[in-house]
PDB file of C-alpha atoms in Angstrom:
ATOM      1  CA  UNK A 146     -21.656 -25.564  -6.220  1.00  0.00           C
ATOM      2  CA  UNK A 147     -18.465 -24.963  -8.017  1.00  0.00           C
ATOM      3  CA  UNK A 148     -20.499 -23.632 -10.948  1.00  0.00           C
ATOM      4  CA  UNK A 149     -21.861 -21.134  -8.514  1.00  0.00           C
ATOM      5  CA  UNK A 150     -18.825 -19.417  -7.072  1.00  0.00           C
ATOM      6  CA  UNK A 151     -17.732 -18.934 -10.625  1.00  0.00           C
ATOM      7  CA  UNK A 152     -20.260 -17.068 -11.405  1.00  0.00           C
ATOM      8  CA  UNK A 153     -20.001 -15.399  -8.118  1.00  0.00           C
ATOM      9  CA  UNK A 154     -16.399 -14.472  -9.530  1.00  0.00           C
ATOM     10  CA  UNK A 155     -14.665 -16.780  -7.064  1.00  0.00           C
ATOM     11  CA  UNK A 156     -11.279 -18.559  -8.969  1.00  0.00           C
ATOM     12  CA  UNK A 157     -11.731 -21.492 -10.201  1.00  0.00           C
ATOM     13  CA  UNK A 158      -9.895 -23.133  -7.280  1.00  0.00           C
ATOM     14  CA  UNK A 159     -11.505 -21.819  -4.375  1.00  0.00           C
ATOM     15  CA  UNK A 160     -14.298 -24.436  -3.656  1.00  0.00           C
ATOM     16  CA  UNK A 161     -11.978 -27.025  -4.069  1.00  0.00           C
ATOM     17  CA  UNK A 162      -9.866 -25.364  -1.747  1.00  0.00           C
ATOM     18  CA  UNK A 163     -12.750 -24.518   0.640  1.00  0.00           C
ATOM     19  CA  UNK A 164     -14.354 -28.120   0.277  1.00  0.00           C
ATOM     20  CA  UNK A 165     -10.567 -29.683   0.920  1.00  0.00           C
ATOM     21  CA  UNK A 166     -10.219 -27.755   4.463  1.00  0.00           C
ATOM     22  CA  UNK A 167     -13.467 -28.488   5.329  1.00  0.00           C
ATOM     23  CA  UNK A 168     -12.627 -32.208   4.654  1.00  0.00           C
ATOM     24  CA  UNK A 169      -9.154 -31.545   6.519  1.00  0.00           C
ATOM     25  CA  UNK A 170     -10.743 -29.813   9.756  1.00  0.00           C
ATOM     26  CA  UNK A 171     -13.643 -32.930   9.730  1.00  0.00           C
ATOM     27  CA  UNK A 172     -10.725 -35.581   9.658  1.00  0.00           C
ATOM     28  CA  UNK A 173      -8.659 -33.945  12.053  1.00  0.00           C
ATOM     29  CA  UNK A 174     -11.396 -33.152  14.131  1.00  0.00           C
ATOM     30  CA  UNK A 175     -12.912 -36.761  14.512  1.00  0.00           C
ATOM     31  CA  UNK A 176      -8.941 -38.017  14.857  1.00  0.00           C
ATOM     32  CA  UNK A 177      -9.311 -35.993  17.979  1.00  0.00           C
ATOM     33  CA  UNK A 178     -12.889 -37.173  19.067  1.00  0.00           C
ATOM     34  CA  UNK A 179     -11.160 -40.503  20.988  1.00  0.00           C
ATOM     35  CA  UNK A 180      -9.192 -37.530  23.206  1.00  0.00           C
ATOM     36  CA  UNK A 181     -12.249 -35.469  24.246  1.00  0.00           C
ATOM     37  CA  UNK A 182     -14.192 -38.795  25.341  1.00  0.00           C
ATOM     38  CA  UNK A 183     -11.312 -40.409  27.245  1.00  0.00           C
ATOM     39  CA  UNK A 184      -9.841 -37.322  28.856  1.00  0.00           C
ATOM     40  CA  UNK A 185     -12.751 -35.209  28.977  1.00  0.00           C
ATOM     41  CA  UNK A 186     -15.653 -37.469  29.818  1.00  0.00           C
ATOM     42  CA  UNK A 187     -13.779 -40.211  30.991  1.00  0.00           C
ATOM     43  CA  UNK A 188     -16.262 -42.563  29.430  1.00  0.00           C
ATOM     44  CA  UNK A 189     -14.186 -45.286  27.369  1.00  0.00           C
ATOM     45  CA  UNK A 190     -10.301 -46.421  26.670  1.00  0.00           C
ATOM     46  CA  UNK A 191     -10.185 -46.595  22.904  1.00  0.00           C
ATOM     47  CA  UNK A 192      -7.433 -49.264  21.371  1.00  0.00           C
ATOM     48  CA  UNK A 193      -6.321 -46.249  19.663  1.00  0.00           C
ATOM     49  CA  UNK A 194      -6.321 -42.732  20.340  1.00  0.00           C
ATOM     50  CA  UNK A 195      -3.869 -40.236  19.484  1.00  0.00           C
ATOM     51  CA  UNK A 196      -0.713 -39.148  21.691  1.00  0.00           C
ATOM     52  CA  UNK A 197       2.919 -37.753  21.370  1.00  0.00           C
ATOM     53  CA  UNK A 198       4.020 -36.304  18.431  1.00  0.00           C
ATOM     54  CA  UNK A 199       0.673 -37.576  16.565  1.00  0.00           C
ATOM     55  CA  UNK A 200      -1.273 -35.316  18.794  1.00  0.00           C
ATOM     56  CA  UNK A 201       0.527 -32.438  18.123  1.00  0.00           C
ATOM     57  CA  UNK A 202       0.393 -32.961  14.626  1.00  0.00           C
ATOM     58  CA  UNK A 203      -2.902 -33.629  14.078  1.00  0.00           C
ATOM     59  CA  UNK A 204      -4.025 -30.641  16.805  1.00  0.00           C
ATOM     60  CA  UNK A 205      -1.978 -28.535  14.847  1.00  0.00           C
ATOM     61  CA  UNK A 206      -3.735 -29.520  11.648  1.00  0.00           C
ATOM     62  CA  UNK A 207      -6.868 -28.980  12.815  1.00  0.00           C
ATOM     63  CA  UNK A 208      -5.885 -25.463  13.812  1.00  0.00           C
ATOM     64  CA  UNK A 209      -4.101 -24.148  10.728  1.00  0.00           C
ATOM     65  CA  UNK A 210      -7.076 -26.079   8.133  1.00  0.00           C
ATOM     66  CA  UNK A 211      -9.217 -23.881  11.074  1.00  0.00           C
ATOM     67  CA  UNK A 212      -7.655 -20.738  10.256  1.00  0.00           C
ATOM     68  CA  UNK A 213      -7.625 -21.674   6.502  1.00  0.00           C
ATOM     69  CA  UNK A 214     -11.610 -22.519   6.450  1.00  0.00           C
ATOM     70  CA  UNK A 215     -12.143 -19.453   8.847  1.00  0.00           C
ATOM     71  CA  UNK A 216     -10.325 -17.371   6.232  1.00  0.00           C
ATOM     72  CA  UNK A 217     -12.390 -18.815   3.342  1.00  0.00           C
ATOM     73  CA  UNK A 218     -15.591 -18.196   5.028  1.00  0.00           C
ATOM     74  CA  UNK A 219     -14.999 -14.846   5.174  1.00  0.00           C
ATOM     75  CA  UNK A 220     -14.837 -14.933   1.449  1.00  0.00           C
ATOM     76  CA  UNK A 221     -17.781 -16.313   1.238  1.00  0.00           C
ATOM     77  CA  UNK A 222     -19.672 -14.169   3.369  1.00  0.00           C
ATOM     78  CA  UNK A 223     -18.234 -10.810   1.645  1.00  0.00           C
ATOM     79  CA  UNK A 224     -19.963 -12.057  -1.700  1.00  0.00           C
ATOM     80  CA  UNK A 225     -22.056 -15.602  -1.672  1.00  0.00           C
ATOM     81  CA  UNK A 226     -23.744 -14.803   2.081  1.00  0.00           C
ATOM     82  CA  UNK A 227     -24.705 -11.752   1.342  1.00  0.00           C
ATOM     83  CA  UNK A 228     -25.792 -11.904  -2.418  1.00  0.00           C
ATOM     84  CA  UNK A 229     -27.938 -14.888  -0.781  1.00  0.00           C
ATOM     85  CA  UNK A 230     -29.691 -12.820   1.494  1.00  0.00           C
ATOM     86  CA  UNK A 231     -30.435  -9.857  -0.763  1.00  0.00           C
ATOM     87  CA  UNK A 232     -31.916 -12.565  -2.783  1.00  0.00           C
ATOM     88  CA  UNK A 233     -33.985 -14.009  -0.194  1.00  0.00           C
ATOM     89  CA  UNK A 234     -32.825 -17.767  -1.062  1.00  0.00           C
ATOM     90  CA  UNK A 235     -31.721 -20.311   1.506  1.00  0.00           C
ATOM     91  CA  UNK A 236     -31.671 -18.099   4.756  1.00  0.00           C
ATOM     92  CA  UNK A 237     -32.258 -20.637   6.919  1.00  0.00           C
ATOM     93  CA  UNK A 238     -29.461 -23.532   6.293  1.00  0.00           C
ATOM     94  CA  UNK A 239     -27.375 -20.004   5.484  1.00  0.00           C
ATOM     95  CA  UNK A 240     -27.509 -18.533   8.384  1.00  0.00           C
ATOM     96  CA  UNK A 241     -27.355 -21.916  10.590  1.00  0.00           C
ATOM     97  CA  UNK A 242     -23.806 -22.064   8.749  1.00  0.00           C
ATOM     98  CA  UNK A 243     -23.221 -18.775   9.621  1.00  0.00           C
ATOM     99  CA  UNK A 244     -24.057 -19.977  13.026  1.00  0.00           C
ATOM    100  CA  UNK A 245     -22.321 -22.849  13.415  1.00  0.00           C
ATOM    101  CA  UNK A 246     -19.066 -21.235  12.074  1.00  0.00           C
ATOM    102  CA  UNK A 247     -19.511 -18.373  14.853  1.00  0.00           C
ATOM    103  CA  UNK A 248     -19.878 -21.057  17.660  1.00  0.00           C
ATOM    104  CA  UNK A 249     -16.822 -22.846  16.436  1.00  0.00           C
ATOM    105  CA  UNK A 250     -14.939 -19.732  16.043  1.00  0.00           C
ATOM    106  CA  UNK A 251     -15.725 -18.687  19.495  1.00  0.00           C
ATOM    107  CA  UNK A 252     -15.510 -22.125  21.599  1.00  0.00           C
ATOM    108  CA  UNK A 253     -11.601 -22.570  19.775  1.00  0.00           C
ATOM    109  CA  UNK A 254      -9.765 -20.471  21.669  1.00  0.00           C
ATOM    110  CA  UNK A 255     -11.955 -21.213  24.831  1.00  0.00           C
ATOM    111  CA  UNK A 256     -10.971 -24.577  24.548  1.00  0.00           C
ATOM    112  CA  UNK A 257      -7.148 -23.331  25.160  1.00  0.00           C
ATOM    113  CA  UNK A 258      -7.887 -20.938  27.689  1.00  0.00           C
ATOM    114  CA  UNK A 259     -10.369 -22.059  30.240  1.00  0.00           C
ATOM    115  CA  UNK A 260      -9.197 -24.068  33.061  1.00  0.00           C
ATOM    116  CA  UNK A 261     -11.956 -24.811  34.654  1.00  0.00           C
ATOM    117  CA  UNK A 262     -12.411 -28.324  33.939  1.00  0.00           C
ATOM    118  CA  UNK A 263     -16.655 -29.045  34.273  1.00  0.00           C
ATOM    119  CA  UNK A 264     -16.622 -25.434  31.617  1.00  0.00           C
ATOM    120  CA  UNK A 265     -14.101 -27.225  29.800  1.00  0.00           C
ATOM    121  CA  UNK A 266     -15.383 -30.489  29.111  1.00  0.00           C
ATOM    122  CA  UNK A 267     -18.725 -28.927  27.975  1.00  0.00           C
ATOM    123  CA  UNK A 268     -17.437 -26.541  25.386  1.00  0.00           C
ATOM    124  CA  UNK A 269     -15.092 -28.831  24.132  1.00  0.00           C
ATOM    125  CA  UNK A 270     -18.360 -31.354  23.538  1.00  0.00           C
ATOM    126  CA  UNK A 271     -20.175 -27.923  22.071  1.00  0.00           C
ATOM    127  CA  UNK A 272     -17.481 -27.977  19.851  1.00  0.00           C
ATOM    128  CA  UNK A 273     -17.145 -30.969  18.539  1.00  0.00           C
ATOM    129  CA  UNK A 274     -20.517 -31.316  18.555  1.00  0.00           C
ATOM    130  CA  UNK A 275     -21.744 -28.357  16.175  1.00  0.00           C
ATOM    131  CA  UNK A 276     -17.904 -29.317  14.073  1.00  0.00           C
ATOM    132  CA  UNK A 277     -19.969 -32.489  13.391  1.00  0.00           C
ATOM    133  CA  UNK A 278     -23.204 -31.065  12.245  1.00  0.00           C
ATOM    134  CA  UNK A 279     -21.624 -28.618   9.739  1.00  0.00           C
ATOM    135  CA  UNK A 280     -21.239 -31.048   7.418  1.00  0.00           C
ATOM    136  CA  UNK A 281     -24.959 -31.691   7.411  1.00  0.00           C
ATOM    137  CA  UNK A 282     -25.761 -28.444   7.157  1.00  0.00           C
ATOM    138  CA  UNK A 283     -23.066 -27.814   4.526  1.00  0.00           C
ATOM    139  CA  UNK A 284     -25.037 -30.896   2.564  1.00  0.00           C
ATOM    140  CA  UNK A 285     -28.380 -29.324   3.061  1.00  0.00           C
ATOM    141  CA  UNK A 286     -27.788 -26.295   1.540  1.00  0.00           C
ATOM    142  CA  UNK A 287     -26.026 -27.406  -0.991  1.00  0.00           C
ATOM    143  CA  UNK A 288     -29.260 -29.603  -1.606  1.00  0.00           C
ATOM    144  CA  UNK A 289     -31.217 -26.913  -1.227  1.00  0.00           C
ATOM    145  CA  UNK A 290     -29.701 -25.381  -4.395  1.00  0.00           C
ATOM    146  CA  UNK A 291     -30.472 -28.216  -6.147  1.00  0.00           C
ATOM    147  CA  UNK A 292     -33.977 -28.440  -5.619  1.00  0.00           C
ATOM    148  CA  UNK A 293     -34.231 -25.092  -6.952  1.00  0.00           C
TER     149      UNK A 293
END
């Protein structure tokens, strides 16, 4: 993959960069998985889950690597998306990343600004629920590449 954004004319540093705030949101994300099932759904008490200043820190975390990743993509789409579709390779895992970035992109700030709580509880799941499938997308169509 990194071989591929080079000769894209990406810097050398920007999958590692891309693939490190990926890994960053997924950590932070699943750190706050424990939250969204106690509070949310009221299904379990966890031994641990995350609260005080270890909240804030990781919410915050997941924001800013967010807005870092959301800021990368759109690097990606201005070349690698769309060289990819003019090439006709890979449209489908493509554009379900595409996809899944959009949904996440649009359930974030719903998740601060909705106060209805049944609305809440369901896009917060939508969230974390297509946050956890990117990575198996990510995998696919890097796989994809490689089949190639």
């Amino acid at each position: 993959m990194l071989a591929k954004f080079k000769q894209q004319g990406y810097p050398a540093s920007f999958a590692p960069l891309l693939m490190a705030g990926l890994a960053l949101v997924l950590a932070t994300g699943l750190a706050l998985v424990p939250l969204l099932l106690v509070f949310q759904w009221e299904w379990w008490d966890f031994p641990w889950k995350p609260s005080g200043l270890t909240r804030i820190v990781l919410t915050a975390s997941h924001v800013v690597s967010g807005f870092l990743v959301l800021a990368l993509i759109g690097a990606v789409w201005t070349v690698h998306a769309r060289a990819g579709w003019l090439r006709q390779e890979r449209h489908i895992s493509g554009t379900g990343l595409l996809m899944a970035v959009g949904i996440l992109t649009v359930t974030a700030p719903l998740l601060l600004y909705v106060s209805h709580e049944d609305s809440l509880t369901w896009i917060a799941t939508a969230h974390t629920a297509i946050g956890g499938l990117l990575p198996l997308i990510l995998l696919g169509h890097a796989l994809q590449r490689r089949k190639r």
